[in-house]
Coordinates of C-alpha atoms and ligand atoms in Angstrom, one line a residue:
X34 CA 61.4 -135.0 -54.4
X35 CA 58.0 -136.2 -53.6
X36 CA 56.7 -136.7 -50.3
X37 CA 52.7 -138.0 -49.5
X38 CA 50.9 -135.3 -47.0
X39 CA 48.0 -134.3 -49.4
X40 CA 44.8 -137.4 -49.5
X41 CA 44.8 -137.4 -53.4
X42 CA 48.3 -136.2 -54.9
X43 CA 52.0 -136.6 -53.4
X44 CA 53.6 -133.3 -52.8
X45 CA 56.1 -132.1 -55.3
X46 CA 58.9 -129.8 -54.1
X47 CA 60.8 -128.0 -57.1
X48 CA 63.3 -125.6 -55.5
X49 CA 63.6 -123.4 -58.8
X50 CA 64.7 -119.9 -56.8
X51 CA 67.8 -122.8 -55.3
X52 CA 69.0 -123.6 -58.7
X53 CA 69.8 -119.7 -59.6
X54 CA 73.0 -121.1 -57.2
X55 CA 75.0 -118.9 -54.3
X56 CA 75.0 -115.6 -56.3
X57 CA 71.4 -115.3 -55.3
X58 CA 71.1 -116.8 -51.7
X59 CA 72.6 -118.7 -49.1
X60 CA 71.6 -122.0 -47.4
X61 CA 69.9 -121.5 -44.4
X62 CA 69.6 -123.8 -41.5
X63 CA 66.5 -124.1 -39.6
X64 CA 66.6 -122.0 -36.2
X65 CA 64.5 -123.4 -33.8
X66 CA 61.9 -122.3 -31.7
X67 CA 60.9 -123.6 -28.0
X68 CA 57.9 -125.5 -27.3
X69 CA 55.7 -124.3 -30.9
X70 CA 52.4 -123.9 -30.7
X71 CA 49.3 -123.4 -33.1
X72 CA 47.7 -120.1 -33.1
X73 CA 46.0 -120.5 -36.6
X74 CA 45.7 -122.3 -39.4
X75 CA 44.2 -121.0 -43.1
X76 CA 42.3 -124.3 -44.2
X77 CA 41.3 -122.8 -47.5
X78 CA 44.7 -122.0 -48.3
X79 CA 46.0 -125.2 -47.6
X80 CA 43.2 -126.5 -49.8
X81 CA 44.4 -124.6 -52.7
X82 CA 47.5 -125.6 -51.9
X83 CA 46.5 -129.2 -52.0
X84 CA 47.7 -129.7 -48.4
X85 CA 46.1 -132.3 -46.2
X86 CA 44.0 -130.5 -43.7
X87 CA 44.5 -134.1 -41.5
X88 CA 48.4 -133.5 -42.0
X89 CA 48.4 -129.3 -41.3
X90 CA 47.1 -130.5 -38.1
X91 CA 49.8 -132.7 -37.1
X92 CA 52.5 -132.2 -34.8
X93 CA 55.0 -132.8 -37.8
X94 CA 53.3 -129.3 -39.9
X95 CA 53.6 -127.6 -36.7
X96 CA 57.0 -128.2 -36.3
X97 CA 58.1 -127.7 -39.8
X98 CA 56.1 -124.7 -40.1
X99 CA 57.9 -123.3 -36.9
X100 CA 61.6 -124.1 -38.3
X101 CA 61.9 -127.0 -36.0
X102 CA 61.9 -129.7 -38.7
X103 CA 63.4 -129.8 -41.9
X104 CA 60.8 -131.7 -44.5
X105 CA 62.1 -133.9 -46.8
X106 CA 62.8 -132.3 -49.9
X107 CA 62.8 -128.3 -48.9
X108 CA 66.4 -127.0 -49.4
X109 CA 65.6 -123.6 -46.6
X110 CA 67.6 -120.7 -47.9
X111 CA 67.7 -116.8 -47.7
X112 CA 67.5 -114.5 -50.5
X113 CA 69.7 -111.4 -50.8
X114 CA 68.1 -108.5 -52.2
X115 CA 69.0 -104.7 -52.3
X116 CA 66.5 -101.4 -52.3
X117 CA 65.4 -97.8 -52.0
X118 CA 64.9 -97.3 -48.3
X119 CA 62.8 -94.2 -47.7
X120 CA 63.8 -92.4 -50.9
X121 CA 67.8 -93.5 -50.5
X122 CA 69.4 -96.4 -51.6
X123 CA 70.4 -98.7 -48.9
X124 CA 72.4 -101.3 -50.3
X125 CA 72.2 -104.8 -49.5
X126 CA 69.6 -106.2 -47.4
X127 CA 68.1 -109.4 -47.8
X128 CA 66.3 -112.0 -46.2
X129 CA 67.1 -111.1 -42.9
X130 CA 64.2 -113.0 -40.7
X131 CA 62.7 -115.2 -43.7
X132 CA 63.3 -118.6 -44.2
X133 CA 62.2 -120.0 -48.2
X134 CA 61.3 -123.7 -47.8
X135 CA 61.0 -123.9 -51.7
X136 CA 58.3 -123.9 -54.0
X137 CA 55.8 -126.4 -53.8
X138 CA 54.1 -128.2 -57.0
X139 CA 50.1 -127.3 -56.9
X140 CA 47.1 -128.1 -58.9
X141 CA 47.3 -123.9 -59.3
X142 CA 51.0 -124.2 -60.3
X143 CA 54.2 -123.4 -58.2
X144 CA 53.9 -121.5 -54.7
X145 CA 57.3 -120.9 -53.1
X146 CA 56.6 -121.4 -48.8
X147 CA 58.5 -119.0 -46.7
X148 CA 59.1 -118.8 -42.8
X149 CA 59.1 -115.7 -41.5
X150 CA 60.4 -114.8 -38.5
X151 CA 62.7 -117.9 -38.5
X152 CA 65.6 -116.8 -37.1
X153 CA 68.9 -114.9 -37.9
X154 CA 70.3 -115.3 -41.5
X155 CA 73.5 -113.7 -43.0
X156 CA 71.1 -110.6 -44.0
X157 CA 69.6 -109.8 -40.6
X158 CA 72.1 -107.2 -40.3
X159 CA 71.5 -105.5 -36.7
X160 CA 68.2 -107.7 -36.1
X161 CA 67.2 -111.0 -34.6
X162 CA 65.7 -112.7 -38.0
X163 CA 62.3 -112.9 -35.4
X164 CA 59.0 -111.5 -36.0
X165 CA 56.4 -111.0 -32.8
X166 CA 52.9 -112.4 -32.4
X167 CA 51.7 -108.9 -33.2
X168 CA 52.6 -108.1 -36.4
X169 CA 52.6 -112.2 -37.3
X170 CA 48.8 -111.3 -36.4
X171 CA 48.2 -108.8 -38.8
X172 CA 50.1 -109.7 -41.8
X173 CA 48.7 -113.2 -41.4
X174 CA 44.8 -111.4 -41.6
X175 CA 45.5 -108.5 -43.8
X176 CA 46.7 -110.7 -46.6
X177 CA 43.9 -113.2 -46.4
X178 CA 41.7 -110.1 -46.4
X179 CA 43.4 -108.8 -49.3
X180 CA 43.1 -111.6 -51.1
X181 CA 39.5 -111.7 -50.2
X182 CA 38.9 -108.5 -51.4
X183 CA 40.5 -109.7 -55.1
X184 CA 43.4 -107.6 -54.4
X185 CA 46.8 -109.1 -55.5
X186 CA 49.2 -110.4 -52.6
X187 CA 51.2 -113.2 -51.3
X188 CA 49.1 -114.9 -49.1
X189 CA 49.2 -116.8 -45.4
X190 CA 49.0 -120.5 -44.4
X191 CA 49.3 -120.6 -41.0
X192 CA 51.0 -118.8 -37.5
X193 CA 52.8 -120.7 -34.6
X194 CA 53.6 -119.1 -32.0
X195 CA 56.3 -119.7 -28.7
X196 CA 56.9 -117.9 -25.6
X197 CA 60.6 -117.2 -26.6
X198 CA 61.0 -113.5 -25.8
X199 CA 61.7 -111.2 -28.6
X200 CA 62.8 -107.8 -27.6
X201 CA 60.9 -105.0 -29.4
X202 CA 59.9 -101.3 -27.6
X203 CA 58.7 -104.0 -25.3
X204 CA 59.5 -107.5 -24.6
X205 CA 57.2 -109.8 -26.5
X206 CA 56.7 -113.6 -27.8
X207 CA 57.8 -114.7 -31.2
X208 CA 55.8 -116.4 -33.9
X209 CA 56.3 -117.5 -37.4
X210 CA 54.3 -117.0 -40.3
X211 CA 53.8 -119.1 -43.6
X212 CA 53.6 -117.5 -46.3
X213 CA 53.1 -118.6 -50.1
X214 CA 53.4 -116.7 -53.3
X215 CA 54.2 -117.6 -57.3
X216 CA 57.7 -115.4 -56.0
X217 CA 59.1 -113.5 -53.4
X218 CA 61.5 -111.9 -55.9
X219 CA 61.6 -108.0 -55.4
X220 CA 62.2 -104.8 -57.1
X221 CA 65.3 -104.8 -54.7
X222 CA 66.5 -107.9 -56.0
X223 CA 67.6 -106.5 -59.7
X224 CA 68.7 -103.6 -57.7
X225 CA 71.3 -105.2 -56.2
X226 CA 72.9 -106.9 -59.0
X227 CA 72.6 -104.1 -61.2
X228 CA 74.3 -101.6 -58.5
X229 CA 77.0 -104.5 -58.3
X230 CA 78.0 -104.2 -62.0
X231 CA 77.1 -108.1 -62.0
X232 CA 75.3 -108.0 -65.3
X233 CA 75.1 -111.5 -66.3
X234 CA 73.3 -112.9 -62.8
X235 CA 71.1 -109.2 -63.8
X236 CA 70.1 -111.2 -66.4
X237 CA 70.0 -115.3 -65.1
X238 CA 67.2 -113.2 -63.1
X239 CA 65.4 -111.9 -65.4
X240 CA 65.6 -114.4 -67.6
X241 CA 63.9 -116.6 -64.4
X242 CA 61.3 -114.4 -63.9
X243 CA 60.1 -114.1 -68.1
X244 CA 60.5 -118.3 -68.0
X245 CA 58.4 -118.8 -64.8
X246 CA 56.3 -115.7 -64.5
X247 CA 56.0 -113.3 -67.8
X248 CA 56.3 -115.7 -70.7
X249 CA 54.4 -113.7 -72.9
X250 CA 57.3 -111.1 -72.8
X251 CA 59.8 -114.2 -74.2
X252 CA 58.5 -113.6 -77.6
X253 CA 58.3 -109.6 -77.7
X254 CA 61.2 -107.6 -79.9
X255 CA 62.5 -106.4 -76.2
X256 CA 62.1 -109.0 -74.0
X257 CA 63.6 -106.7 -71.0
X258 CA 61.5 -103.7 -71.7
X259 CA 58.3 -105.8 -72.0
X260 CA 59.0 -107.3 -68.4
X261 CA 59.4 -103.3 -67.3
X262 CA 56.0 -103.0 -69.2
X263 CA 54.4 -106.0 -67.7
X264 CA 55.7 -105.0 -64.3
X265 CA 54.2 -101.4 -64.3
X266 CA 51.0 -102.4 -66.0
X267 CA 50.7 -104.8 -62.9
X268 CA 51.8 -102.1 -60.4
X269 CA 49.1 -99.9 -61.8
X270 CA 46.5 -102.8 -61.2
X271 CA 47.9 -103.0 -57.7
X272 CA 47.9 -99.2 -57.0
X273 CA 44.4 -98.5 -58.6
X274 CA 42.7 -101.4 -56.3
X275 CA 44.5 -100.3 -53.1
X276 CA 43.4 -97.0 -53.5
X277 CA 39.7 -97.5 -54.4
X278 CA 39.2 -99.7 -51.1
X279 CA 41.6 -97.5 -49.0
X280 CA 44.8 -99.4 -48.2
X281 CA 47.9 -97.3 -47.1
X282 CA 51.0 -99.7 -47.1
X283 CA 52.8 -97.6 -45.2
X284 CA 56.6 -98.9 -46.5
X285 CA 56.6 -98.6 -49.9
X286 CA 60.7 -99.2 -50.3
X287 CA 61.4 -101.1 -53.2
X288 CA 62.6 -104.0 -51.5
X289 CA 58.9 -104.3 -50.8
X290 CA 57.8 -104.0 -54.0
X291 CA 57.0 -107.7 -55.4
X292 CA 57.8 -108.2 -59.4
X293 CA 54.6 -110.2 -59.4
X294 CA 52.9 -107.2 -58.9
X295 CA 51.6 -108.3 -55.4
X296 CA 50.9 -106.6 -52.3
X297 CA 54.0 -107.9 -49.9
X298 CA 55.5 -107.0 -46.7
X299 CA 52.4 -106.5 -44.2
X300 CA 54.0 -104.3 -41.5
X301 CA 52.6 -100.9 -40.7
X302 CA 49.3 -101.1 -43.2
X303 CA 45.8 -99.8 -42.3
X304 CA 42.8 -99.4 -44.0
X305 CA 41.5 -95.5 -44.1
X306 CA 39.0 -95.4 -40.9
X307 CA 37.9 -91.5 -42.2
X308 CA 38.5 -90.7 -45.3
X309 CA 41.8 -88.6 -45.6
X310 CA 43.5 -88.6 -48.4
X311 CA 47.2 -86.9 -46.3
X312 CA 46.4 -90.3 -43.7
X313 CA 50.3 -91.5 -43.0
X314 CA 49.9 -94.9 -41.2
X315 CA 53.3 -95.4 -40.1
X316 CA 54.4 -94.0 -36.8
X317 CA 58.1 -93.9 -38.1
X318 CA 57.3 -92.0 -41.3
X319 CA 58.0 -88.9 -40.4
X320 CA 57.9 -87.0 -43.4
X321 CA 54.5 -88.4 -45.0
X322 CA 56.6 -90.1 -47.9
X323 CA 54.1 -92.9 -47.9
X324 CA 51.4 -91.2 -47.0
X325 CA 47.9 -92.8 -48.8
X326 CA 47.4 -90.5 -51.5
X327 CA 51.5 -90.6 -52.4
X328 CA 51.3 -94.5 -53.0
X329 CA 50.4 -94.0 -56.7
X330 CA 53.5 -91.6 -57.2
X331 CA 55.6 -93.3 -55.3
X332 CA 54.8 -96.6 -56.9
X333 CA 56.0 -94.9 -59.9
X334 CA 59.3 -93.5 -58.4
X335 CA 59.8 -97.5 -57.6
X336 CA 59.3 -98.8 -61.0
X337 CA 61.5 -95.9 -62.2
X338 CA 64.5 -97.5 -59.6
X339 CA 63.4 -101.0 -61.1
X340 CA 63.6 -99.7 -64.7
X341 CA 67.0 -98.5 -64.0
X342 CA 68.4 -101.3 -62.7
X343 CA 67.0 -103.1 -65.9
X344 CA 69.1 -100.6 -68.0
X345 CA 72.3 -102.9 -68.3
X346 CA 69.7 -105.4 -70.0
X347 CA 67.3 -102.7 -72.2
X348 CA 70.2 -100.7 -73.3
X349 CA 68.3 -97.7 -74.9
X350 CA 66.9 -95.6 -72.3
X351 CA 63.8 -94.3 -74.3
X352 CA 62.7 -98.1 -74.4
X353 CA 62.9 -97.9 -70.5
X354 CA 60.9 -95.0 -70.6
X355 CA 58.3 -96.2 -72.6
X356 CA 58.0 -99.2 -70.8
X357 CA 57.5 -96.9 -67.5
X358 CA 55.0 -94.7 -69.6
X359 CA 52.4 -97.6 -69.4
X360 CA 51.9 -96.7 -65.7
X361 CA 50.4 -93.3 -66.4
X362 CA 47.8 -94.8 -68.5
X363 CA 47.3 -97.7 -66.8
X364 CA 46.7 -96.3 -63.7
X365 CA 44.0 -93.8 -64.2
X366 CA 42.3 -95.8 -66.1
X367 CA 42.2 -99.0 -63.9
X368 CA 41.5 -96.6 -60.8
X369 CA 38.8 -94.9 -62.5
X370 CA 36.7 -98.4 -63.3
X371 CA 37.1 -99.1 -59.8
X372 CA 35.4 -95.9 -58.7
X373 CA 33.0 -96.2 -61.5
X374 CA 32.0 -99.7 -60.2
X375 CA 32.1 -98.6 -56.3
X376 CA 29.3 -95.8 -57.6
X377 CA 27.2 -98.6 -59.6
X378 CA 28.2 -97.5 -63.3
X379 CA 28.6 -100.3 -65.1
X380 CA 31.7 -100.6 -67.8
X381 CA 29.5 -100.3 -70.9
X382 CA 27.6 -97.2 -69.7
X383 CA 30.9 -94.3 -69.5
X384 CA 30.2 -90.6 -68.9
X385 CA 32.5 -88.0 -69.7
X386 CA 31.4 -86.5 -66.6
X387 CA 32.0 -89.1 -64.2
X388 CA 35.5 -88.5 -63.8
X389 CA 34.1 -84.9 -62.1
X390 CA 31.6 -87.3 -59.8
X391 CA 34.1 -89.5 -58.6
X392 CA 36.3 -86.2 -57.6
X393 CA 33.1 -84.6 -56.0
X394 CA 32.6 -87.9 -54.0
X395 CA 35.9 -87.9 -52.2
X396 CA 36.1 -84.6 -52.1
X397 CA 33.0 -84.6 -50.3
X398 CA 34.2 -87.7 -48.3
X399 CA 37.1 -85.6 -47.7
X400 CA 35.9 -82.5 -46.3
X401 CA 33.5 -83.7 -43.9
X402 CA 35.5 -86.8 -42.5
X403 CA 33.4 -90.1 -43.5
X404 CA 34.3 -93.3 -42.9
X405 CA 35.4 -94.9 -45.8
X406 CA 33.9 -98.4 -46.0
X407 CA 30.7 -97.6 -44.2
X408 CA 29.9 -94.9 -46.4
X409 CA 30.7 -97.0 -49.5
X410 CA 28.7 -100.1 -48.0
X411 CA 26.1 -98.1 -47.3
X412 CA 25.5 -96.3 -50.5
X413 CA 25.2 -99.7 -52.1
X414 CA 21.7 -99.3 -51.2
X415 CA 21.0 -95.3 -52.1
X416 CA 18.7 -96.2 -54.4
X417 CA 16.0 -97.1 -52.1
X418 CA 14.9 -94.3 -49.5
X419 CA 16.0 -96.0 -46.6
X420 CA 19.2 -96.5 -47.7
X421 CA 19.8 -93.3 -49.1
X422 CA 19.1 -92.1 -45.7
X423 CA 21.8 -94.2 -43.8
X424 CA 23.7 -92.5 -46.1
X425 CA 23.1 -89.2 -45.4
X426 CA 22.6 -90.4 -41.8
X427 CA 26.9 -89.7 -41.8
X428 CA 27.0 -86.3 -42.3
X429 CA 26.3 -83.7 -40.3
X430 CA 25.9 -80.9 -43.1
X431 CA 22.5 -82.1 -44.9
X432 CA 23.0 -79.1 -46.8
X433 CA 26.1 -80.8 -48.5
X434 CA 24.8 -84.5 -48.3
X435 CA 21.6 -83.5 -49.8
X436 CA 23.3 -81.1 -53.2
X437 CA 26.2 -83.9 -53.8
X438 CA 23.2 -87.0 -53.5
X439 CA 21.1 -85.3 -56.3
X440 CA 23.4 -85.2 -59.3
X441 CA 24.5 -89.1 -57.8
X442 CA 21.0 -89.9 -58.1
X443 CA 20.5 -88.7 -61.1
X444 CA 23.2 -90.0 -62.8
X445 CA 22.4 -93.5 -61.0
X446 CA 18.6 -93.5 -62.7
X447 CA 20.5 -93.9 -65.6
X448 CA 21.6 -97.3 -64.9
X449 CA 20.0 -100.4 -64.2
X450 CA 18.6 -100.9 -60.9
X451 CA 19.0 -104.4 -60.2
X452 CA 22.7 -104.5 -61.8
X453 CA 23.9 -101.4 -60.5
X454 CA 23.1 -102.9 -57.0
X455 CA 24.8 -105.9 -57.2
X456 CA 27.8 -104.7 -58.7
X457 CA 28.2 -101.9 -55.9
X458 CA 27.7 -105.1 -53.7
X459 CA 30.3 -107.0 -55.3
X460 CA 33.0 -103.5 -55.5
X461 CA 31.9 -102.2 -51.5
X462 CA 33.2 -104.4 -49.4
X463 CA 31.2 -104.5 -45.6
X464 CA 34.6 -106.0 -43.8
X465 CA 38.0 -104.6 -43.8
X466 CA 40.6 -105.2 -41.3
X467 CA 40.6 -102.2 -40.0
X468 CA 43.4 -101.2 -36.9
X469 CA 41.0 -101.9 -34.0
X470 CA 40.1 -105.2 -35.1
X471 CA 43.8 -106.7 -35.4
X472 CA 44.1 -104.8 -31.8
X473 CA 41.5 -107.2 -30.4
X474 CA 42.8 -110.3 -31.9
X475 CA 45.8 -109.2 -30.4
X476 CA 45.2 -108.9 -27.1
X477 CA 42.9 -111.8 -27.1
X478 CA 45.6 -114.0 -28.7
X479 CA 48.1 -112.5 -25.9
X480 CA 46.3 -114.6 -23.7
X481 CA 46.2 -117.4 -25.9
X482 CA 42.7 -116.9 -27.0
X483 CA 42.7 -117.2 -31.2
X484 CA 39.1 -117.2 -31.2
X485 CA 39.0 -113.5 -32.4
X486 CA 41.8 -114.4 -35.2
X487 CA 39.2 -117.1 -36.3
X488 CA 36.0 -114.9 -36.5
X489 CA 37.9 -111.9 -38.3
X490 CA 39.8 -114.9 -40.7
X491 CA 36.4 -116.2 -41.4
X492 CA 34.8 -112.7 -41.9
X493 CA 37.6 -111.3 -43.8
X494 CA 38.1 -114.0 -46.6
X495 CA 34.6 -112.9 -48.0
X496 CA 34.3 -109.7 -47.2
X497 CA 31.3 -109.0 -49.5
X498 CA 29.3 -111.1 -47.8
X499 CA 26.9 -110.0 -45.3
X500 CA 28.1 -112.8 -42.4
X501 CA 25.2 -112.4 -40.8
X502 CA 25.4 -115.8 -39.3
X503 CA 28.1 -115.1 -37.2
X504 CA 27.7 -113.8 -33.4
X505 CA 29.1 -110.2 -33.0
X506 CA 29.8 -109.8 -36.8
X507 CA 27.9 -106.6 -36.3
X508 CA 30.4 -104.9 -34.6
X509 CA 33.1 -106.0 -37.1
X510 CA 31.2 -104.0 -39.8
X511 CA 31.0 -101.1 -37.6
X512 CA 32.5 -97.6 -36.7
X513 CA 35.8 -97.4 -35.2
X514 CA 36.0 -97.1 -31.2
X515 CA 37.7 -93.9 -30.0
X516 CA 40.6 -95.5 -28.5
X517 CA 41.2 -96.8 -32.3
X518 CA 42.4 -93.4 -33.2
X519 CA 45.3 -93.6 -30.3
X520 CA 46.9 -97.0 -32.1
X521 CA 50.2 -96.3 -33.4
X522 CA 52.2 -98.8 -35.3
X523 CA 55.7 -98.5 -36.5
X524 CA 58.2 -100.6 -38.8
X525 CA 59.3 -102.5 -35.3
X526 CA 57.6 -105.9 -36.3
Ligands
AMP1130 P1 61.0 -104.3 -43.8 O1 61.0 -102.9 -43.6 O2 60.2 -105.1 -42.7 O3 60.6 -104.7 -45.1 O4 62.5 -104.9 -43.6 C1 63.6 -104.3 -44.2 C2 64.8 -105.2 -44.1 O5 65.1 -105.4 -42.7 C3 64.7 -106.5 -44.7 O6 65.9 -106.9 -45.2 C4 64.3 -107.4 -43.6 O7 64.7 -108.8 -43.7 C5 65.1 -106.8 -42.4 N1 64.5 -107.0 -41.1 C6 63.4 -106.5 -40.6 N2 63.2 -106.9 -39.4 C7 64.2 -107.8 -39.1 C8 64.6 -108.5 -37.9 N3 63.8 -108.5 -36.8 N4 65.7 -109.3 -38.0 C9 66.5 -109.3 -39.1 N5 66.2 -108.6 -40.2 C10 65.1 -107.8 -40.2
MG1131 MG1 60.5 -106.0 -46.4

């Protein structure tokens, strides 16, 4: 079905995820919202997307972006899916407040568009299938800053927002949010049909994902285990850059673990204000399972619930196990060039001993509480003595600054100045999203003022960049307020 809202090419719908047929999802009609409104729009997505900027304006993108208007060609339906909740398997789950529009023909190949927060579906269990302006808020700007930052993730087109109520701790307003992605197929969704004994839809899905998203594994002597492969190897990627620039998820279940190997399922996220390594972001994780320095382990545990549920496909477990054994080398190894790169070593120049650096330097970071991002951005600059002061500027034990900063900066004068520099500008980022920020654009858009989802958008898809030409970007860039530390944010989204 072709329809004509981009100014060069018609739009292409191809519903492939539909085609899989009712063992996989459900039809979904479109749940209204009252009175829709615009509270942002990604104009560089829609680009890529080849979306008319002239047409994501209109009163007909608003509506079909709220679930107020079917477009010709969609075929809106809910996934079911299955997962690990917490450590224990939940059983079904699903789609329960997501809406997939279908996948969309682009000059950068098929992205599937997804509503979320579009109302109840036959997997919204106890819930109201709505999402609230708050957390529409920050999953809209985390993944845009995510995929600034060159990390992996589904990405965000736009946010509308009503003044329906949604009932949360408090009452709040509801809002949808587009979102785009290759897939939104998850670990959980191989967990459910290999916990259902349904082996031959087990496989339709696999098969899907090696024909649209893994070829490469079509033609190894396994094709199963080389997915498992593919998939941990990714994982690893994914785990290695979240950790280097200091992302906690914060629900790591598996049914938020994309196959892609993508970051997915904003909810309770932050960014590491100090640096400490125990930090558990979510309010309602009680135990620490997801705590930042658990992700890579518990990544693992995930892949080892996806590698099971592939067994009915891979047949000999020591295949599986292999295929999970990439992880551990992958992971290290991928996490150690991003530290390498955040110090200013460059790939070609390796030192047996900077795997002991890299431990000193969070270690360091560790024990005297530094902020993250602003000691990284600012030791982007060591090399010259101002800089190396603002460095040392954020401790208050010189003593310890001063003993860690001369083996650094003697293992630095081994590199090259000018290259070393600009790759440390290129790995440090100067803008995350961290808690207090979203907080603003929060209340601000409470009120109906976007203007602070704008500025942090605009900041936060180039994060390396200094933005100096923007008014107040300063304070973006900058410590945390005290009041930051009192934020608490839970699954309730
Ligand atoms: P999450 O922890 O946000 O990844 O959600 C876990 C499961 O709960 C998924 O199946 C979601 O679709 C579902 N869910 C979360 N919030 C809601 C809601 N407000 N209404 C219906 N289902 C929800
Ligand atoms: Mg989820």
């Amino acid at each position: 079905m072709t329809l004509n809202l981009s100014s060069s090419t018609p739009l292409t719908w191809q519903n492939r995820f539909a085609r899989l047929g009712s063992d996989f999802s459900t039809p979904q009609p479109l749940r209204p919202l009252s009175a829709p409104y615009w509270v942002s729009r990604n104009a560089a997505l829609a680009r890529e997307l080849g979306l008319d900027a002239s047409w994501l304006a209109s009163q007909e993108a608003l509506e079909t972006f709220t679930g107020n208007r079917a477009l010709a060609g969609t075929e809106p339906l809910a996934s079911v899916y299955s997962g690990h909740q917490f450590g224990q398997w939940a059983g079904q789950l699903g789609d329960g407040r997501a809406t997939l529009l279908g996948d969309l023909q682009t000059p950068n190949g098929g992205f599937e568009l997804q509503l979320k927060g579009a109302g109840l579906t036959p997997y919204s269990r106890g819930g109201d299938g709505r999402a609230v302006l708050r957390s529409s808020i920050r999953e809209y700007l985390c993944s845009e800053a995510m995929h600034g930052l060159g990390i992996p993730t589904t990405r965000a087109l736009c946010i509308t927002g009503s003044d329906d109520r949604v009932r949360r701790e408090e009452v709040e307003t509801a809002a949808v949010v587009t979102r785009s992605s290759p897939s939104f197929i998850r670990f959980g969704h191989f967990e459910h049909f290999s916990h259902a004994n349904q082996h031959a839809e087990l496989k339709t899905l696999a098969d899907f994902v090696i024909q649209h998203h893994y070829p490469a594994c079509r033609d190894a002597a396994q094709p199963y285990a080389a997915l498992l492969q593919a998939v941990s190897e990714r994982t690893a990627e994914l785990m290695a850059a979240w950790q280097a620039v200091g992302f906690c998820h914060g629900v790591m279940n598996t049914d938020n673990m994309s196959i892609l190997g993508l970051t997915i399922d904003y909810g309770p996220f932050q960014f590491l204000d100090t640096f400490d390594p125990g930090h558990i972001c979510n309010h309602s994780d009680n135990q620490g399972r997801y705590a930042y320095n658990k992700q890579p382990n518990i990544a693992y545990w995930n892949l080892f619930c996806l590698g099971q549920a592939l067994l009915p496909l891979i047949e000999n477990q020591e295949h599986a196990l292999a295929a999970l054994e990439s992880y551990k080398t992958v992971f290290p190894k991928a996490l150690e060039n991003h530290m390498r790169a955040k110090l200013g070593f460059s790939d070609d120049a390796a030192q047996h001993d900077d795997k002991a650096l890299i431990e000193s330097t969070l270690k360091l970071l560790a024990a005297h509480q530094i902020d993250h991002t602003i000691f990284w951005r600012r030791l982007c600059s060591f090399a010259r003595p101002a800089g190396r002061e603002s460095v040392r500027d954020l401790f208050l034990d010189r003593p310890a600054f001063e003993a860690w900063a001369t083996s650094y900066a003697a293992r630095l004068a081994q590199q090259d100045p000018h290259a070393s520099q600009a790759l440390m500008y290129r790995s440090n980022p100067k803008y995350v999203l961290r808690n207090h920020l979203g907080e603003q654009a929060i209340r601000a858009a409470g009120v109906h003022d976007y203007s602070e989802v704008e500025k942090l958008l605009q900041v936060l898809q180039s994060p390396f960049d200094e933005h100096e030409d923007i008014a107040g970007h300063q304070a973006l860039a900058d410590f945390p307020p005290d009041w930051a530390a009192g934020i608490e944010i839970s699954c309730s989204s």
